[in-house]
Coordinates of C-alpha atoms in Angstrom, one line a residue:
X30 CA 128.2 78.0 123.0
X31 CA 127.4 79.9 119.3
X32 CA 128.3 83.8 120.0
X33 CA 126.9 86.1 117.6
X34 CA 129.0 89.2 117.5
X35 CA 128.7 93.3 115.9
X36 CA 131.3 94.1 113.7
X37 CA 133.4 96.3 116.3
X38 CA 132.7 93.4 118.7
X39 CA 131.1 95.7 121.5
X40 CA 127.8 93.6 121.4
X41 CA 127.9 89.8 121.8
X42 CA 125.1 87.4 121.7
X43 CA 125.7 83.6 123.5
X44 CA 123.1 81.2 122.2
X45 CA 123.1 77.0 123.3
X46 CA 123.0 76.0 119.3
X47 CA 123.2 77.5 116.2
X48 CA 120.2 77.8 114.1
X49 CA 118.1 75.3 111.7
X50 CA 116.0 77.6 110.9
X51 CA 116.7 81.2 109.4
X52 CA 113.6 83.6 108.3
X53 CA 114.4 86.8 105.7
X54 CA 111.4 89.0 105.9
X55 CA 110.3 91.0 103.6
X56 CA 108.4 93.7 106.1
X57 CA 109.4 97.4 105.4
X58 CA 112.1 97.6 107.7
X59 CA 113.4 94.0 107.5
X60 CA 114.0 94.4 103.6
X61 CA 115.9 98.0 104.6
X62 CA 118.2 95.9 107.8
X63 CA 119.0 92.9 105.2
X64 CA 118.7 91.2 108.5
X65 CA 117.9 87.3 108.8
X66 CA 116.1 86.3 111.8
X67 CA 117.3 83.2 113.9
X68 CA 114.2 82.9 117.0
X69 CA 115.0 81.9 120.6
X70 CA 112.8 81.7 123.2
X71 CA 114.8 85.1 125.5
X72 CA 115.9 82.8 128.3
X73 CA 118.3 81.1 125.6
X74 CA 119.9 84.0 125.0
X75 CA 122.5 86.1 126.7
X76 CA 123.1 89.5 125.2
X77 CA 126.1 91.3 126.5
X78 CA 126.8 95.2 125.7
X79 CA 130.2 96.9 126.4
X80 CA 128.6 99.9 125.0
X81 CA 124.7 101.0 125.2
X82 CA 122.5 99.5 122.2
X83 CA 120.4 102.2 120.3
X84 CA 116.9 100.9 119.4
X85 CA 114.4 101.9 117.2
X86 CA 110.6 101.1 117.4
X87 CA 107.6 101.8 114.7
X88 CA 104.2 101.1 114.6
X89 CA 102.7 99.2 117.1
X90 CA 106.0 99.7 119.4
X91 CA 105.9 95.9 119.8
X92 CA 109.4 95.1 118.9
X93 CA 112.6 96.8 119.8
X94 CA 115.4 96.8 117.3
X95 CA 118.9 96.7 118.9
X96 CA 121.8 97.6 116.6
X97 CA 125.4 98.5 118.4
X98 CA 125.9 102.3 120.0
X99 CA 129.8 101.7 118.1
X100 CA 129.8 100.3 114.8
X101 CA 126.0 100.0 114.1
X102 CA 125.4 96.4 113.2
X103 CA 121.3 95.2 113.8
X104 CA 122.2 92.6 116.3
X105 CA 118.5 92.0 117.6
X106 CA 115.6 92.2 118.3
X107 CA 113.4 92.0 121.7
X108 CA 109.5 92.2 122.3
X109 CA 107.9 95.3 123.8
X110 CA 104.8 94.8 126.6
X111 CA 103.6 91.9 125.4
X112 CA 104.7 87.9 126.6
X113 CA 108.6 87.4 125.7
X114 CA 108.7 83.7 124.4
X115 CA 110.4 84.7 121.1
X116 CA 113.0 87.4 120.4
X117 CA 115.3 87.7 116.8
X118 CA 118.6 87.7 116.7
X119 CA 120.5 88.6 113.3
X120 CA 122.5 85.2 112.3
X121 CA 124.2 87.3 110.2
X122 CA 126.7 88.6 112.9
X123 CA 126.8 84.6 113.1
X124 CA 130.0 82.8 111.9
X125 CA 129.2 81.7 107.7
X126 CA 129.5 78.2 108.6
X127 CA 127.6 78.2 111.7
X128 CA 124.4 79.1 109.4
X129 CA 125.5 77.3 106.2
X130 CA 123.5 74.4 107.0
X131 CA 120.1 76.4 108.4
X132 CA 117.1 76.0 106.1
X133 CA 116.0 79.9 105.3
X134 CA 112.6 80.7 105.2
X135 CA 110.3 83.6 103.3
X136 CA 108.2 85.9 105.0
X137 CA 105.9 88.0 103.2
X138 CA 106.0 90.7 106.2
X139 CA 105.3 93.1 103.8
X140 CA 101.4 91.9 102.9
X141 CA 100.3 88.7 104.4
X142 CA 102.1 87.8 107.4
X143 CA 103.0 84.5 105.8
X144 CA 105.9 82.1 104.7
X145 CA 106.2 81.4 101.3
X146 CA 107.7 78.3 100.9

């Protein structure tokens, strides 16, 4: 079991395998949260909270951001109204080494909703 934790440890994240795959986007609020996107399908994630998340939605209200009521840390995020088959969470409250071997991908969020490489 790979466990993704918040700095203060109040939110933890169980997933079955670490990530091969990482995405940094380059969106307007991606680039802001430094954040780098591991995808699971929801059922392969468990998120546990010993204290309330705050989230933060924009735009289209489609995605809820998820960052610890304590310390802070963007842990995840969750879709909004629409089919959940994918949901982020932030490998970098992931171990270094867990990640260390994931191949990271560019998003051009920002303009044309496509990877780069």
């Amino acid at each position: 079991m790979i466990q993704a934790r918040c700095h203060c440890g109040a939110v933890e994240i169980e997933i079955s395998e670490p990530p091969s795959e990482i995405t940094e986007c380059n969106c307007s609020i991606c680039h802001r949260y430094g954040a780098l996107w591991a995808y699971y399908d929801p059922s392969q994630v468990r998120v546990r909270a010993a204290v309330p998340t705050h989230i933060y939605m924009w735009d289209d209200q489609s995605l809820a951001f998820h960052r610890c009521g304590n310390c802070g840390c963007l842990t995840h995020w969750s879709p909004v109204n629409r089919a959940p088959n994918r949901m982020g969470v932030n490998a970098r409250m992931m171990e270094p080494t867990l990640i260390a071997q994931a191949k990271v991908r560019h998003l051009d969020g920002r303009v044309t909703e496509t990877y780069l490489d």
